Tab-separated table of C-alpha atoms and ligand atoms in Angstrom:
chain	number	residue	atom	x	y	z
A	1	MET	CA	23.996	-24.393	37.961
A	2	ARG	CA	22.107	-21.214	38.767
A	3	THR	CA	24.358	-19.163	36.667
A	4	THR	CA	24.042	-21.627	33.758
A	5	LEU	CA	20.002	-21.402	34.152
A	6	PHE	CA	20.198	-17.711	33.893
A	7	ALA	CA	22.482	-17.776	31.224
A	8	GLY	CA	20.222	-20.055	29.205
A	9	LEU	CA	17.084	-17.574	30.113
A	10	ILE	CA	19.052	-14.826	28.432
A	11	GLY	CA	19.745	-16.985	25.752
A	12	LEU	CA	16.092	-17.336	24.916
A	13	LEU	CA	15.135	-13.791	25.667
A	14	ALA	CA	17.877	-12.069	23.804
A	15	PRO	CA	16.183	-12.894	19.970
A	16	ALA	CA	12.829	-11.049	21.250
A	17	VAL	CA	14.485	-7.851	22.181
A	18	ASN	CA	16.381	-7.635	18.956
A	19	ALA	CA	13.402	-9.405	16.638
A	20	TYR	CA	13.063	-6.335	14.444
A	21	ALA	CA	15.471	-4.350	12.157
A	22	SER	CA	16.873	-1.266	13.833
A	23	GLY	CA	14.503	1.380	14.387
A	24	LEU	CA	11.489	-0.568	13.367
A	25	LYS	CA	9.064	-0.383	16.483
A	26	LEU	CA	5.912	-2.568	16.713
A	27	VAL	CA	3.267	-0.101	17.717
A	28	TYR	CA	-0.130	-1.842	17.327
A	29	SER	CA	-1.158	-5.653	17.271
A	30	LEU	CA	-4.769	-6.082	15.685
A	31	ASP	CA	-7.376	-8.463	15.542
A	32	LEU	CA	-7.940	-7.819	11.759
A	33	ALA	CA	-5.527	-7.699	9.083
A	34	THR	CA	-4.996	-3.892	8.421
A	35	GLN	CA	-4.148	-2.860	4.898
A	36	GLY	CA	-3.922	0.784	5.533
A	37	ILE	CA	-3.761	3.710	8.296
A	38	SER	CA	-4.553	7.224	7.847
A	39	ILE	CA	-3.962	9.699	10.545
A	40	SER	CA	-5.518	13.205	10.840
A	41	GLY	CA	-3.678	16.311	11.731
A	42	GLY	CA	-5.444	16.037	15.068
A	43	GLY	CA	-4.214	12.480	15.816
A	44	ARG	CA	-7.346	10.558	14.749
A	45	LYS	CA	-6.598	7.067	13.490
A	46	PHE	CA	-8.265	5.189	10.792
A	47	LEU	CA	-7.702	1.889	9.462
A	48	SER	CA	-9.012	-0.174	6.092
A	49	GLN	CA	-9.396	-3.745	6.902
A	50	ARG	CA	-9.871	-5.518	3.752
A	51	TYR	CA	-7.687	-8.550	3.853
A	52	SER	CA	-9.972	-10.812	5.921
A	53	THR	CA	-10.428	-14.625	5.009
A	54	THR	CA	-14.071	-14.584	6.337
A	55	LEU	CA	-15.162	-10.749	6.783
A	56	PRO	CA	-16.172	-8.067	4.343
A	57	PRO	CA	-13.785	-4.940	4.045
A	58	GLN	CA	-14.239	-2.390	6.682
A	59	ILE	CA	-13.128	0.928	7.919
A	60	VAL	CA	-12.502	1.612	11.372
A	61	GLU	CA	-11.443	4.425	13.944
A	62	LEU	CA	-8.532	3.398	16.302
A	63	LEU	CA	-9.361	4.794	19.361
A	64	ASN	CA	-7.273	6.013	22.444
A	65	ASP	CA	-8.251	2.906	24.358
A	66	ASN	CA	-6.969	0.867	21.425
A	67	THR	CA	-10.402	-0.457	20.589
A	68	THR	CA	-11.909	0.041	17.218
A	69	VAL	CA	-15.189	1.207	15.947
A	70	LEU	CA	-16.862	1.164	12.756
A	71	TYR	CA	-16.227	4.386	10.681
A	72	PRO	CA	-17.996	6.622	9.768
A	73	ASN	CA	-20.850	4.187	11.119
A	74	GLU	CA	-22.137	0.883	10.984
A	75	ALA	CA	-24.489	1.395	7.844
A	76	TRP	CA	-21.447	2.342	5.471
A	77	ASN	CA	-20.163	-0.747	6.614
A	78	SER	CA	-23.046	-3.038	6.244
A	79	TYR	CA	-22.909	-4.298	2.477
A	80	ASN	CA	-24.120	-7.839	2.090
A	81	SER	CA	-23.999	-9.083	-1.626
A	82	SER	CA	-26.755	-11.764	-1.103
A	83	ASP	CA	-29.006	-9.132	0.439
A	84	PRO	CA	-31.167	-7.483	-2.475
A	85	THR	CA	-32.070	-4.735	-0.141
A	86	SER	CA	-28.476	-3.755	0.530
A	87	ASN	CA	-27.548	-0.499	-1.224
A	88	PRO	CA	-24.241	-0.450	-3.019
A	89	ARG	CA	-24.418	3.290	-3.572
A	90	LYS	CA	-24.625	3.949	0.217
A	91	THR	CA	-22.161	1.414	1.502
A	92	PHE	CA	-18.484	0.115	1.250
A	93	VAL	CA	-18.617	-2.773	-1.139
A	94	SER	CA	-14.667	-3.127	-1.786
A	95	ILE	CA	-12.752	-0.647	0.354
A	96	ASP	CA	-9.127	0.083	-1.292
A	97	GLY	CA	-7.397	3.259	-1.112
A	98	ALA	CA	-7.992	5.858	1.916
A	99	ARG	CA	-6.312	9.033	2.465
A	100	ILE	CA	-6.836	12.129	4.198
A	101	GLY	CA	-6.908	15.013	1.685
A	102	PRO	CA	-5.762	18.505	1.666
A	103	ASP	CA	-9.236	19.554	2.612
A	104	GLY	CA	-8.955	17.712	5.778
A	105	ARG	CA	-11.709	15.045	4.668
A	106	TYR	CA	-11.226	11.330	4.866
A	107	TRP	CA	-11.373	9.783	1.540
A	108	VAL	CA	-12.095	6.186	1.123
A	109	VAL	CA	-11.966	4.687	-2.554
A	110	ASP	CA	-14.429	1.869	-3.189
A	111	GLY	CA	-13.404	-0.223	-6.155
A	112	GLY	CA	-16.876	-1.730	-6.177
A	113	SER	CA	-18.108	-4.790	-7.764
A	114	THR	CA	-18.372	-5.518	-11.695
A	115	GLY	CA	-21.992	-5.418	-12.610
A	116	VAL	CA	-23.065	-3.773	-9.518
A	117	ASN	CA	-24.132	0.014	-10.235
A	118	GLY	CA	-23.041	2.510	-8.064
A	119	SER	CA	-20.722	0.382	-6.284
A	120	THR	CA	-17.412	2.237	-7.485
A	121	LYS	CA	-16.919	5.487	-5.938
A	122	LEU	CA	-15.039	7.883	-4.085
A	123	VAL	CA	-16.268	8.539	-0.824
A	124	GLY	CA	-15.532	11.699	1.266
A	125	VAL	CA	-16.151	11.756	5.059
A	126	ASN	CA	-16.117	15.123	7.119
A	127	LEU	CA	-13.964	14.409	10.068
A	128	THR	CA	-15.948	17.167	12.185
A	129	THR	CA	-19.310	15.905	11.417
A	130	ASN	CA	-18.166	12.276	10.951
A	131	ALA	CA	-20.805	12.291	8.174
A	132	VAL	CA	-20.161	11.091	4.274
A	133	ASP	CA	-20.809	14.771	2.603
A	134	LYS	CA	-19.083	14.011	-0.805
A	135	LEU	CA	-19.859	10.826	-3.206
A	136	TYR	CA	-18.884	10.929	-6.706
A	137	TYR	CA	-20.145	7.590	-8.645
A	138	LEU	CA	-17.340	6.571	-11.213
A	139	ASP	CA	-19.786	4.068	-13.492
A	140	SER	CA	-19.360	6.191	-16.183
A	141	VAL	CA	-15.646	6.811	-16.578
A	142	LYS	CA	-14.568	3.243	-15.600
A	143	ALA	CA	-14.043	0.515	-18.118
A	144	SER	CA	-15.356	-3.022	-17.557
A	145	ASP	CA	-12.068	-4.361	-16.420
A	146	SER	CA	-11.253	-1.413	-14.414
A	147	GLY	CA	-9.947	-2.052	-10.677
A	148	VAL	CA	-10.259	1.564	-9.084
A	149	ASP	CA	-7.923	1.376	-6.139
A	150	ASP	CA	-6.192	4.380	-4.739
A	151	VAL	CA	-6.326	8.211	-4.619
A	152	ARG	CA	-4.249	11.709	-4.274
A	153	PHE	CA	-5.096	15.220	-4.670
A	154	SER	CA	-3.806	17.983	-6.794
A	155	ALA	CA	-2.313	21.024	-4.626
A	156	SER	CA	-5.461	23.092	-5.155
A	157	GLY	CA	-7.278	19.964	-3.579
A	158	LYS	CA	-9.855	20.180	-6.544
A	159	ILE	CA	-8.606	17.485	-8.406
A	160	ALA	CA	-8.615	13.771	-7.606
A	161	TYR	CA	-6.086	11.072	-9.254
A	162	LEU	CA	-7.548	7.757	-8.959
A	163	SER	CA	-5.448	4.508	-10.146
A	164	ASP	CA	-7.087	2.033	-12.433
A	165	THR	CA	-5.403	-1.513	-12.049
A	166	ALA	CA	-6.493	-2.246	-15.629
A	167	GLY	CA	-3.472	0.096	-16.465
A	168	ALA	CA	-4.962	3.584	-16.655
A	169	LEU	CA	-5.546	6.728	-14.671
A	170	ILE	CA	-8.936	8.378	-13.725
A	171	VAL	CA	-8.697	12.230	-13.199
A	172	LEU	CA	-11.666	13.607	-11.439
A	173	ASP	CA	-12.735	17.379	-11.188
A	174	LEU	CA	-14.175	17.578	-7.737
A	175	VAL	CA	-15.818	20.659	-8.481
A	176	SER	CA	-17.952	19.739	-11.874
A	177	SER	CA	-17.793	15.668	-11.290
A	178	HIS	CA	-16.374	15.551	-14.696
A	179	ALA	CA	-13.764	12.590	-15.231
A	180	VAL	CA	-11.369	11.318	-17.821
A	181	ARG	CA	-9.565	7.937	-18.019
A	182	VAL	CA	-5.881	8.705	-19.393
A	183	LEU	CA	-2.924	6.515	-19.918
A	184	VAL	CA	-4.877	3.660	-21.219
A	185	ASN	CA	-2.674	0.799	-22.542
A	186	SER	CA	0.280	3.107	-21.999
A	187	ASP	CA	3.205	0.842	-21.389
A	188	SER	CA	3.576	3.073	-18.249
A	189	ALA	CA	0.569	1.970	-16.726
A	190	LEU	CA	0.481	-1.519	-17.855
A	191	ALA	CA	1.846	-4.389	-15.693
A	192	TRP	CA	4.900	-5.591	-17.784
A	193	PHE	CA	5.522	-8.362	-15.387
A	194	PRO	CA	3.891	-10.588	-12.529
A	195	MET	CA	4.325	-9.363	-9.083
A	196	MET	CA	7.105	-11.056	-6.755
A	197	TYR	CA	6.661	-12.291	-3.177
A	198	ASN	CA	9.573	-13.315	-1.108
A	199	GLY	CA	11.448	-14.814	-3.921
A	200	THR	CA	9.105	-16.015	-6.219
A	201	LEU	CA	6.290	-15.127	-8.748
A	202	VAL	CA	2.572	-14.534	-7.041
A	203	PRO	CA	0.340	-16.916	-8.128
A	204	GLY	CA	-2.913	-15.554	-9.840
A	205	TYR	CA	-6.547	-16.355	-9.464
A	206	GLY	CA	-6.604	-18.022	-12.857
A	207	GLY	CA	-5.555	-21.967	-12.099
A	208	ALA	CA	-2.216	-23.753	-11.239
A	209	ASP	CA	0.252	-21.994	-13.510
A	210	SER	CA	-1.395	-18.572	-13.505
A	211	THR	CA	0.340	-15.505	-12.064
A	212	LEU	CA	-0.609	-12.002	-10.604
A	213	SER	CA	-0.160	-9.155	-12.742
A	214	VAL	CA	-1.469	-5.719	-11.526
A	215	GLY	CA	-1.280	-2.299	-13.829
A	216	LEU	CA	-1.318	1.306	-12.436
A	217	ASP	CA	-1.701	0.971	-8.744
A	218	GLN	CA	0.578	3.286	-6.741
A	219	ILE	CA	0.175	7.281	-7.209
A	220	GLU	CA	1.721	10.304	-5.274
A	221	VAL	CA	1.880	13.802	-5.796
A	222	SER	CA	4.907	16.026	-5.051
A	223	PRO	CA	4.429	18.240	-2.028
A	224	ASP	CA	4.763	21.398	-4.467
A	225	GLY	CA	2.035	19.851	-6.401
A	226	VAL	CA	4.064	19.941	-9.766
A	227	TYR	CA	4.302	16.146	-10.205
A	228	LEU	CA	2.065	13.208	-10.156
A	229	TYR	CA	4.207	9.771	-9.909
A	230	TYR	CA	2.838	6.632	-10.892
A	231	GLN	CA	3.563	3.063	-11.431
A	232	PRO	CA	1.885	-0.578	-12.224
A	233	CYS	CA	2.363	-2.801	-9.196
A	234	ASN	CA	5.288	-4.482	-10.438
A	235	GLY	CA	7.283	-1.289	-10.241
A	236	GLY	CA	8.873	1.177	-12.852
A	237	LEU	CA	8.118	4.447	-11.061
A	238	TYR	CA	7.231	7.280	-13.661
A	239	ARG	CA	6.268	10.895	-13.269
A	240	ILE	CA	4.508	13.614	-15.171
A	241	GLU	CA	3.704	17.035	-14.626
A	242	THR	CA	0.289	17.715	-13.142
A	243	SER	CA	-0.401	20.723	-15.470
A	244	TYR	CA	-0.578	18.258	-18.433
A	245	VAL	CA	-2.731	15.577	-16.384
A	246	ASP	CA	-5.037	18.484	-15.192
A	247	ALA	CA	-5.268	19.641	-19.050
A	248	ALA	CA	-6.718	16.391	-19.782
A	249	LEU	CA	-9.891	17.182	-18.323
A	250	THR	CA	-10.632	19.858	-20.824
A	251	ASN	CA	-8.316	19.280	-23.763
A	252	ALA	CA	-8.918	15.790	-25.608
A	253	THR	CA	-5.875	15.981	-27.505
A	254	MET	CA	-3.928	15.957	-24.240
A	255	ALA	CA	-5.807	13.198	-22.863
A	256	SER	CA	-4.792	10.895	-25.747
A	257	VAL	CA	-1.023	12.048	-26.016
A	258	LEU	CA	-0.784	12.419	-22.039
A	259	GLU	CA	2.052	9.446	-22.037
A	260	ASP	CA	4.403	11.489	-24.331
A	261	TYR	CA	4.779	13.757	-21.067
A	262	ALA	CA	5.823	10.839	-18.846
A	263	GLU	CA	9.378	10.581	-17.653
A	264	PRO	CA	10.797	7.301	-16.102
A	265	LEU	CA	12.358	7.993	-12.470
A	266	ALA	CA	13.307	4.886	-10.863
A	267	LEU	CA	13.102	1.042	-11.524
A	268	THR	CA	11.233	0.505	-8.182
A	269	PRO	CA	10.271	-3.348	-7.114
A	270	SER	CA	6.870	-5.315	-6.787
A	271	THR	CA	5.054	-2.988	-4.662
A	272	GLY	CA	2.550	-3.175	-1.758
A	273	GLY	CA	1.976	0.485	-1.256
A	274	THR	CA	3.619	4.114	-1.314
A	275	THR	CA	3.526	7.142	0.427
A	276	ILE	CA	5.352	10.400	0.117
A	277	ASP	CA	7.137	12.917	2.757
A	278	GLY	CA	7.276	16.597	3.033
A	279	ASP	CA	10.455	16.617	1.365
A	280	GLY	CA	9.114	14.783	-1.707
A	281	ASN	CA	10.659	11.547	-0.796
A	282	ILE	CA	8.555	8.232	-1.981
A	283	TYR	CA	8.715	5.339	0.117
A	284	ILE	CA	7.958	1.906	-1.591
A	285	SER	CA	6.941	-1.166	0.076
A	286	ASP	CA	8.927	-4.061	-1.541
A	287	THR	CA	6.559	-7.196	-1.527
A	288	ASN	CA	9.401	-9.314	-2.478
A	289	LEU	CA	12.611	-8.471	-0.558
A	290	LEU	CA	10.028	-7.545	2.720
A	291	ALA	CA	11.499	-3.788	2.635
A	292	ILE	CA	10.582	-0.411	2.473
A	293	TRP	CA	12.835	1.648	-0.607
A	294	LYS	CA	13.089	5.359	-0.282
A	295	VAL	CA	13.200	7.172	-3.673
A	296	THR	CA	14.484	10.905	-3.865
A	297	PRO	CA	12.609	13.551	-5.976
A	298	GLU	CA	15.960	13.194	-7.913
A	299	GLY	CA	15.170	9.399	-8.359
A	300	ARG	CA	17.947	7.882	-6.247
A	301	ALA	CA	16.319	4.615	-4.973
A	302	THR	CA	18.017	2.840	-1.860
A	303	ILE	CA	16.706	0.481	0.463
A	304	LEU	CA	15.816	1.854	3.911
A	305	VAL	CA	14.692	-0.764	6.041
A	306	GLN	CA	14.200	-4.719	5.446
A	307	ASP	CA	12.541	-7.204	7.985
A	308	ASP	CA	10.753	-10.472	7.283
A	309	ALA	CA	7.848	-8.725	9.571
A	310	LEU	CA	7.110	-6.045	6.477
A	311	LEU	CA	5.206	-8.519	4.906
A	312	TRP	CA	3.073	-6.790	2.104
A	313	THR	CA	3.149	-3.345	3.989
A	314	ASP	CA	0.305	-1.393	2.077
A	315	LEU	CA	-1.131	2.241	2.895
A	316	MET	CA	1.680	3.900	4.843
A	317	TRP	CA	1.413	7.140	6.451
A	318	VAL	CA	3.971	9.943	7.580
A	319	THR	CA	3.238	11.729	10.889
A	320	ALA	CA	4.655	15.304	12.154
A	321	ASP	CA	6.949	13.673	14.750
A	322	LYS	CA	9.040	12.147	11.390
A	323	LYS	CA	7.649	8.608	11.587
A	324	LEU	CA	6.717	6.354	8.752
A	325	TRP	CA	3.536	4.123	10.027
A	326	LEU	CA	4.010	0.661	8.246
A	327	PRO	CA	0.625	-1.686	8.362
A	328	ALA	CA	2.157	-5.134	7.419
A	329	SER	CA	-1.250	-6.498	5.621
A	330	GLN	CA	-0.462	-9.838	5.629
A	331	MET	CA	-1.705	-10.233	1.991
A	332	ARG	CA	0.269	-13.091	0.651
A	333	PRO	CA	0.015	-16.412	-1.278
A	334	GLY	CA	-1.270	-18.693	0.936
A	335	SER	CA	-3.837	-21.780	1.303
A	336	ASN	CA	-6.558	-19.109	1.431
A	337	GLY	CA	-5.732	-17.282	-2.048
A	338	LEU	CA	-3.954	-14.151	-1.412
A	339	MET	CA	-4.843	-13.676	2.384
A	340	ALA	CA	-3.409	-15.136	5.509
A	341	GLU	CA	-4.022	-15.149	9.264
A	342	GLY	CA	-2.013	-12.533	10.931
A	343	PRO	CA	0.009	-11.535	12.957
A	344	ASN	CA	-1.782	-7.929	12.134
A	345	TYR	CA	0.827	-5.645	12.937
A	346	ILE	CA	1.544	-1.799	12.602
A	347	PHE	CA	4.990	-0.683	12.852
A	348	THR	CA	6.780	2.743	12.744
A	349	TYR	CA	10.262	3.628	11.418
A	350	PRO	CA	12.112	6.897	11.933
A	351	ILE	CA	12.650	9.392	8.633
A	352	ASP	CA	14.095	12.785	8.232
A	353	ALA	CA	10.653	14.614	7.395
A	354	GLY	CA	7.374	15.096	8.460
A	355	PRO	CA	4.248	14.932	6.131
A	356	SER	CA	3.324	16.312	2.974
A	357	PRO	CA	1.017	19.537	3.240
A	358	ILE	CA	-1.109	18.605	0.490
A	359	ASP	CA	-1.276	14.639	1.399
A	360	HIS	CA	-1.492	14.648	5.150
A	361	ALA	CA	-3.453	17.474	6.188
B	401	NAG	C1	-2.417	1.789	23.304
B	401	NAG	O1	-1.719	1.481	22.008
B	401	NAG	C2	-0.402	2.408	22.071
B	401	NAG	C3	0.415	2.011	21.016
B	401	NAG	O2	0.860	0.815	20.874
B	401	NAG	C4	0.236	2.458	23.537
B	401	NAG	O3	1.275	3.269	23.484
B	401	NAG	C5	-0.844	2.588	24.534
B	401	NAG	O4	-0.422	2.435	25.540
B	401	NAG	C6	-2.102	1.829	24.456
B	401	NAG	N1	-3.244	2.202	25.253
B	401	NAG	C7	-3.721	1.387	26.076
B	401	NAG	C8	-5.072	2.073	26.695
B	401	NAG	O5	-3.534	0.111	26.222
B	402	NAG	C1	-26.593	-11.552	4.113
B	402	NAG	O1	-28.015	-11.728	3.373
B	402	NAG	C2	-28.316	-12.990	3.674
B	402	NAG	C3	-29.843	-12.808	2.670
B	402	NAG	O2	-30.664	-11.945	2.990
B	402	NAG	C4	-28.507	-13.169	4.920
B	402	NAG	O3	-28.978	-14.675	5.032
B	402	NAG	C5	-27.181	-13.230	5.844
B	402	NAG	O4	-27.186	-13.732	6.832
B	402	NAG	C6	-26.647	-11.941	5.648
B	402	NAG	N1	-25.287	-11.933	6.067
B	402	NAG	C7	-25.019	-11.097	7.096
B	402	NAG	C8	-23.537	-10.855	7.537
B	402	NAG	O5	-25.792	-10.081	7.588
B	403	NAG	C1	-26.551	-0.454	-14.390
B	403	NAG	O1	-26.731	0.450	-15.452
B	403	NAG	C2	-26.850	0.112	-16.616
B	403	NAG	C3	-26.688	1.585	-17.655
B	403	NAG	O2	-27.187	2.724	-16.925
B	403	NAG	C4	-27.861	-0.035	-17.030
B	403	NAG	O3	-28.368	-0.403	-18.317
B	403	NAG	C5	-28.325	-1.292	-16.094
B	403	NAG	O4	-29.566	-2.012	-16.239
B	403	NAG	C6	-27.891	-1.233	-14.664
B	403	NAG	N1	-28.062	-2.237	-13.943
B	403	NAG	C7	-28.721	-2.604	-12.897
B	403	NAG	C8	-28.599	-3.933	-12.117
B	403	NAG	O5	-29.165	-1.716	-12.177
B	404	NAG	C1	-17.121	19.836	7.621
B	404	NAG	O1	-18.302	19.972	8.365
B	404	NAG	C2	-18.210	21.391	9.279
B	404	NAG	C3	-19.318	21.368	9.847
B	404	NAG	O2	-20.575	21.253	9.167
B	404	NAG	C4	-17.793	22.278	8.307
B	404	NAG	O3	-17.840	23.553	9.241
B	404	NAG	C5	-16.603	21.991	7.437
B	404	NAG	O4	-16.362	23.177	6.516
B	404	NAG	C6	-16.785	20.657	6.590
B	404	NAG	N1	-15.206	20.560	6.239
B	404	NAG	C7	-14.996	20.503	4.749
B	404	NAG	C8	-13.761	20.152	4.759
B	404	NAG	O5	-15.926	20.744	4.117
B	405	NAG	C1	-4.043	20.566	-26.104
B	405	NAG	O1	-3.084	19.534	-25.808
B	405	NAG	C2	-2.229	19.556	-26.989
B	405	NAG	C3	-1.439	18.484	-26.948
B	405	NAG	O2	-0.410	18.810	-25.816
B	405	NAG	C4	-1.655	20.764	-27.208
B	405	NAG	O3	-0.555	20.909	-28.577
B	405	NAG	C5	-2.796	22.103	-27.422
B	405	NAG	O4	-2.042	23.145	-27.667
B	405	NAG	C6	-3.750	22.027	-26.195
B	405	NAG	N1	-4.991	23.030	-26.348
B	405	NAG	C7	-4.955	23.875	-25.684
B	405	NAG	C8	-6.307	24.674	-26.232
B	405	NAG	O5	-4.232	24.122	-24.676
B	406	NAG	C1	10.746	-16.253	2.468
B	406	NAG	O1	11.112	-17.713	1.998
B	406	NAG	C2	12.088	-18.330	2.753
B	406	NAG	C3	12.792	-19.487	2.075
B	406	NAG	O2	11.538	-20.409	1.710
B	406	NAG	C4	11.488	-18.847	4.098
B	406	NAG	O3	12.417	-19.513	4.964
B	406	NAG	C5	10.973	-17.549	4.936
B	406	NAG	O4	10.180	-18.018	6.114
B	406	NAG	C6	9.725	-16.849	4.067
B	406	NAG	N1	9.498	-15.443	4.509
B	406	NAG	C7	8.169	-15.059	4.684
B	406	NAG	C8	8.008	-13.959	5.344
B	406	NAG	O5	7.036	-15.804	4.099
């Protein structure tokens, strides 16, 4: 009798032990859906928490005691669209991408809100003073349908590349603040198919039969700064030499023909987010198979790890101890539109390289 009961208990417990794919480790379980994690060279952790069904998006620092505190402060996270005294120029209106740049600043992309001047911006936070000391408003370079979404930097740290989900790339000179919008309507930048989630098309916001299509979203820069990689959300990864992209800032001809310099690299899947390691391998989160792909600099694409828990993994991170950090954002088609209630997990997975020096300073 006793033996049977014991065996029965083991049977119940065993699946919990092996719950995740080999190597995948649950590290954090958070109160709020977490879209992204950025980890500074000194080990400070910043989270972008955007996909709440009830709360506005926010940036928090995850402290050593595992509590969170609004970052850089409460004021930046205080935007209220129904309050006319709320200042969209000095608050996060619609947080999307976030990154620690080669200069060591924590950079946040605020996609803003249509018609709200000063809301679309790139915000740089100094991690020593914990104060915003760089601000680039993007009103003059964006288009009416732009969705400014994510950011990466040139090796010099002087140029920022921002994705625009309308299907374009914004190149911003951080020294002069001059910016150009390129690859507009290029086949390489436009969504050529709706996104997929767990085997089916993702429903859109336009009624019963609509589907979700998202243009140029993911961008990465190779560790040597030579290539910019980019793709629309439905996949199809291209690369282009940054020397051509950077020249578009000052050469209008180059800006208009930039797509001629783009080379297809790999046929990637519907993607939640990407990151790059110090060897130049790109990690792509597959929203359809609930997996992470690895694409080498030569364009060889394979599935690295697959698990149902890797649910719409978004802004990943690579740390010096050769771990890939995977926030499962929980964005998915459901009763609350494209958001769902938990579990809000962050996983790690071992990889063969540490961070890229120009991406994870
Ligand atoms: C915080 O979370 C980390 C990672 O899961 C864990 O190692 C650590 O023990 C936790 N610290 C506290 C104070 O709970
Ligand atoms: C937002 O502003 C409106 C109008 O001033 C106010 O009624 C509401 O309580 C505010 N919401 C929050 C979360 O502060
Ligand atoms: C936003 O800026 C545009 C262009 O400068 C201006 O025409 C418009 O009145 C501004 N809107 C608001 C709400 O301030
Ligand atoms: C951040 O602020 C500190 C103190 O003012 C300054 O020394 C440092 O250069 C700043 N960092 C950057 C990246 O500018
Ligand atoms: C500008 O770009 C065009 C197109 O690539 C190129 O032919 C031309 O030489 C460039 N002009 C300068 C001044 O570099
Ligand atoms: C994916 O779809 C299958 C088949 O409908 C379902 O059993 C499974 O629970 C779904 N997985 C997730 C993570 O939604």
